[in-house]
Amino acid sequence: MSAAENACLELAWEALCRGSIPVGAVITDAAGRIVATGRNRMRDAARQPPELTGGLLSHAEVNAIARLDPDAKYQDHQLVTSLEPCPLCLGALAMSTIGAAVFLGADPYGGAAAGPRAATRHTARFPLHVAGPRTDRPGRLAAGLHLAYFLRRNPAGHVVTGYRADRPDLAGAAGALVSAGLFDLAAAGLPWAAVSGQLLSAV
């Protein structure tokens, strides 16, 4: 697992500890250095400008992109995110000029990496290449964290039923995380370094 991928999972963990959906994203430059970070803040109370907080647009990828210089171009940069981007985040990526995106965990409910994207003069100038998911433990953990959040929040909802229908393996990973004490660890506010090994082993 790369440093950028680990940072995404750490941000996802931070989001879960704050009560938000556990998704994290970072942007790296051509040398692989992390130049911007963001996490889901949909249910955060404290504002963190320039990131969006407490609303439907407060997605990890959008918040990472919000930290970029609007006058620069980013074709040689890459966004790394813990979860498959949704249509909103793919649209933000397309408009950001970032050249590539990599995601760890599949999202069979809201993920749109395989779907068609709008073809415009802008996207013709700045094509976006998307790769993922990982099928090993980091990928299963990223998807499992996402689903575990919804298992607790709305166990009979569309996100949970979608995962169970399309990716029962990831539903199993989420269940294993819950059984491993995921929410007790999050409630304790333990740092990612203290829980990462335990959570990776659970999936």
Coordinates of C-alpha atoms in Angstrom, one line a residue:
M1 CA 0.0 0.0 0.0
S2 CA 1.4 3.4 -1.0
A3 CA 1.7 6.4 1.3
A4 CA -1.1 8.1 -0.6
E5 CA -3.4 5.1 -0.2
N6 CA -2.6 4.8 3.5
A7 CA -3.3 8.5 3.9
C8 CA -6.7 8.0 2.2
L9 CA -7.6 5.3 4.7
E10 CA -6.4 7.4 7.6
L11 CA -8.7 10.3 6.4
A12 CA -11.6 7.8 6.0
W13 CA -11.0 6.7 9.6
E14 CA -10.9 10.3 10.8
A15 CA -14.3 10.9 9.0
L16 CA -15.8 7.8 10.7
C17 CA -14.5 9.0 14.1
R18 CA -16.3 12.3 13.5
G19 CA -19.5 10.7 12.5
S20 CA -19.2 11.3 8.8
I21 CA -19.2 8.8 5.9
P22 CA -15.7 7.1 6.0
V23 CA -14.1 8.3 2.7
G24 CA -10.8 10.0 2.3
A25 CA -8.9 11.4 -0.7
V26 CA -5.5 12.9 -1.4
I27 CA -4.0 14.6 -4.5
T28 CA -0.4 13.9 -5.5
D29 CA 1.9 15.8 -7.8
A30 CA 4.1 14.3 -10.6
A31 CA 6.7 13.3 -8.0
G32 CA 4.1 11.5 -5.9
R33 CA 4.1 14.1 -3.1
I34 CA 0.7 14.7 -1.4
V35 CA -0.3 18.3 -2.2
A36 CA -3.9 18.3 -1.0
T37 CA -6.2 16.2 1.2
G38 CA -9.9 16.0 1.9
R39 CA -12.4 13.8 3.6
N40 CA -16.1 13.4 3.8
R41 CA -17.5 16.0 6.1
M42 CA -21.3 15.5 5.5
R43 CA -22.0 15.1 9.2
D44 CA -19.2 17.2 10.7
A45 CA -20.3 20.1 12.9
A46 CA -17.1 22.2 12.8
R47 CA -16.3 24.2 9.6
Q48 CA -13.0 23.6 7.9
P49 CA -12.6 26.1 5.0
P50 CA -12.1 25.8 2.1
E51 CA -13.6 22.3 2.5
L52 CA -17.4 21.9 2.4
T53 CA -18.9 20.8 5.7
G54 CA -22.3 19.6 6.8
G55 CA -24.0 19.3 3.4
L56 CA -24.7 17.0 0.4
L57 CA -21.6 18.2 -1.5
S58 CA -19.2 17.6 1.4
H59 CA -17.5 14.6 -0.3
A60 CA -13.9 13.7 0.2
E61 CA -12.8 14.2 -3.4
V62 CA -14.6 17.5 -3.7
N63 CA -12.9 18.7 -0.5
A64 CA -9.5 17.7 -1.7
I65 CA -10.0 19.5 -5.0
A66 CA -11.3 22.6 -3.1
R67 CA -7.7 23.0 -1.7
L68 CA -6.1 23.4 -5.2
D69 CA -5.1 26.7 -6.8
P70 CA -8.0 27.5 -9.3
D71 CA -5.5 29.2 -11.6
A72 CA -3.2 26.2 -12.0
K73 CA -3.5 23.1 -14.3
Y74 CA -3.1 19.6 -12.9
Q75 CA -2.8 17.1 -15.8
D76 CA 0.3 15.5 -14.2
H77 CA -1.5 15.1 -10.8
Q78 CA -3.4 12.2 -9.5
L79 CA -6.3 11.9 -7.0
V80 CA -6.2 8.8 -4.8
T81 CA -9.4 8.1 -3.0
S82 CA -10.5 5.3 -0.6
L83 CA -13.8 4.7 -2.4
E84 CA -14.9 4.5 -6.0
P85 CA -16.0 8.1 -7.0
C86 CA -19.6 8.9 -7.5
P87 CA -21.0 11.0 -10.4
L88 CA -20.6 14.2 -8.4
C89 CA -16.9 13.6 -7.7
L90 CA -16.1 12.4 -11.2
G91 CA -17.6 15.6 -12.5
A92 CA -15.5 17.6 -10.0
L93 CA -12.5 15.7 -11.2
A94 CA -13.2 16.3 -14.8
M95 CA -13.5 20.1 -14.2
S96 CA -10.3 20.2 -12.0
T97 CA -8.0 19.2 -14.9
I98 CA -6.5 16.4 -12.8
G99 CA -5.2 13.8 -15.1
A100 CA -5.8 10.5 -13.2
A101 CA -7.8 9.1 -10.4
V102 CA -7.2 5.8 -8.5
F103 CA -9.6 4.3 -6.0
L104 CA -9.2 1.5 -3.4
G105 CA -12.6 0.1 -2.7
A106 CA -15.5 -0.6 -5.0
D107 CA -18.9 1.1 -4.4
P108 CA -21.6 -1.0 -6.1
Y109 CA -24.3 1.5 -5.0
G110 CA -23.0 4.9 -5.8
G111 CA -19.7 4.3 -7.7
A112 CA -19.6 5.5 -11.3
A113 CA -16.1 4.7 -12.5
A114 CA -17.3 2.4 -15.2
G115 CA -20.2 4.6 -16.4
P116 CA -20.2 7.1 -19.3
R117 CA -18.9 10.6 -18.6
A118 CA -20.0 13.8 -20.3
A119 CA -18.0 14.7 -23.4
T120 CA -17.3 18.4 -23.6
R121 CA -14.6 20.6 -25.1
H122 CA -13.2 20.9 -21.7
T123 CA -13.0 17.2 -21.0
A124 CA -11.5 16.7 -24.5
R125 CA -8.6 19.0 -23.5
F126 CA -8.2 17.4 -20.1
P127 CA -9.0 13.7 -20.2
L128 CA -9.4 11.8 -16.9
H129 CA -8.0 8.3 -16.5
V130 CA -9.6 6.3 -13.7
A131 CA -8.2 3.0 -12.2
G132 CA -9.5 0.7 -9.5
P133 CA -10.6 -1.0 -7.4
R134 CA -8.0 -2.9 -5.4
T135 CA -9.1 -6.5 -4.6
D136 CA -6.8 -7.1 -1.6
R137 CA -7.1 -6.1 2.0
P138 CA -6.8 -2.3 1.5
G139 CA -9.6 -2.4 -1.1
R140 CA -11.8 -4.6 1.0
L141 CA -11.2 -2.4 4.1
A142 CA -12.1 0.8 2.2
A143 CA -15.3 -0.6 0.9
G144 CA -16.0 -2.3 4.2
L145 CA -15.7 0.9 6.2
H146 CA -18.2 2.6 3.8
L147 CA -20.8 -0.2 4.1
A148 CA -20.3 -0.6 7.9
Y149 CA -21.3 3.1 8.3
F150 CA -24.6 2.4 6.6
L151 CA -25.1 -1.0 8.4
R152 CA -25.2 1.1 11.5
R153 CA -27.1 4.1 10.2
N154 CA -29.7 2.4 8.0
P155 CA -29.4 -1.4 7.9
A156 CA -32.4 -1.9 5.7
G157 CA -31.6 0.9 3.3
H158 CA -30.6 0.9 -0.4
V159 CA -26.9 1.1 0.2
V160 CA -26.8 -2.0 2.3
T161 CA -29.2 -4.0 0.1
G162 CA -27.2 -2.9 -3.0
Y163 CA -23.9 -4.2 -1.6
R164 CA -25.5 -7.4 -0.5
A165 CA -27.0 -8.1 -3.9
D166 CA -24.0 -7.1 -6.0
R167 CA -21.0 -7.6 -3.8
P168 CA -21.7 -10.1 -1.0
D169 CA -17.9 -10.4 -0.4
L170 CA -17.7 -6.7 0.5
A171 CA -20.8 -7.0 2.7
G172 CA -19.0 -9.8 4.5
A173 CA -16.0 -7.5 5.0
A174 CA -18.2 -4.9 6.5
G175 CA -19.8 -7.4 8.9
A176 CA -16.3 -8.6 9.9
L177 CA -15.3 -5.0 10.7
V178 CA -18.3 -4.5 12.9
S179 CA -17.7 -7.8 14.7
A180 CA -14.1 -6.7 15.3
G181 CA -15.3 -3.7 17.3
L182 CA -15.1 -1.0 14.6
F183 CA -17.5 1.4 16.2
D184 CA -16.0 1.0 19.7
L185 CA -12.6 1.8 18.3
A186 CA -14.0 4.8 16.5
A187 CA -15.9 6.0 19.6
A188 CA -12.6 5.8 21.5
G189 CA -11.0 8.2 18.9
L190 CA -8.0 6.0 18.5
P191 CA -5.5 7.1 15.9
W192 CA -5.3 5.3 12.6
A193 CA -1.8 4.0 13.3
A194 CA -3.2 2.2 16.4
V195 CA -6.1 0.5 14.6
S196 CA -5.0 0.0 11.0
G197 CA -3.4 -3.4 11.5
Q198 CA -6.4 -4.8 13.4
L199 CA -8.9 -3.5 10.8
L200 CA -6.8 -4.8 7.8
S201 CA -6.6 -8.2 9.5
A202 CA -10.3 -8.3 10.0
V203 CA -11.1 -8.2 6.2

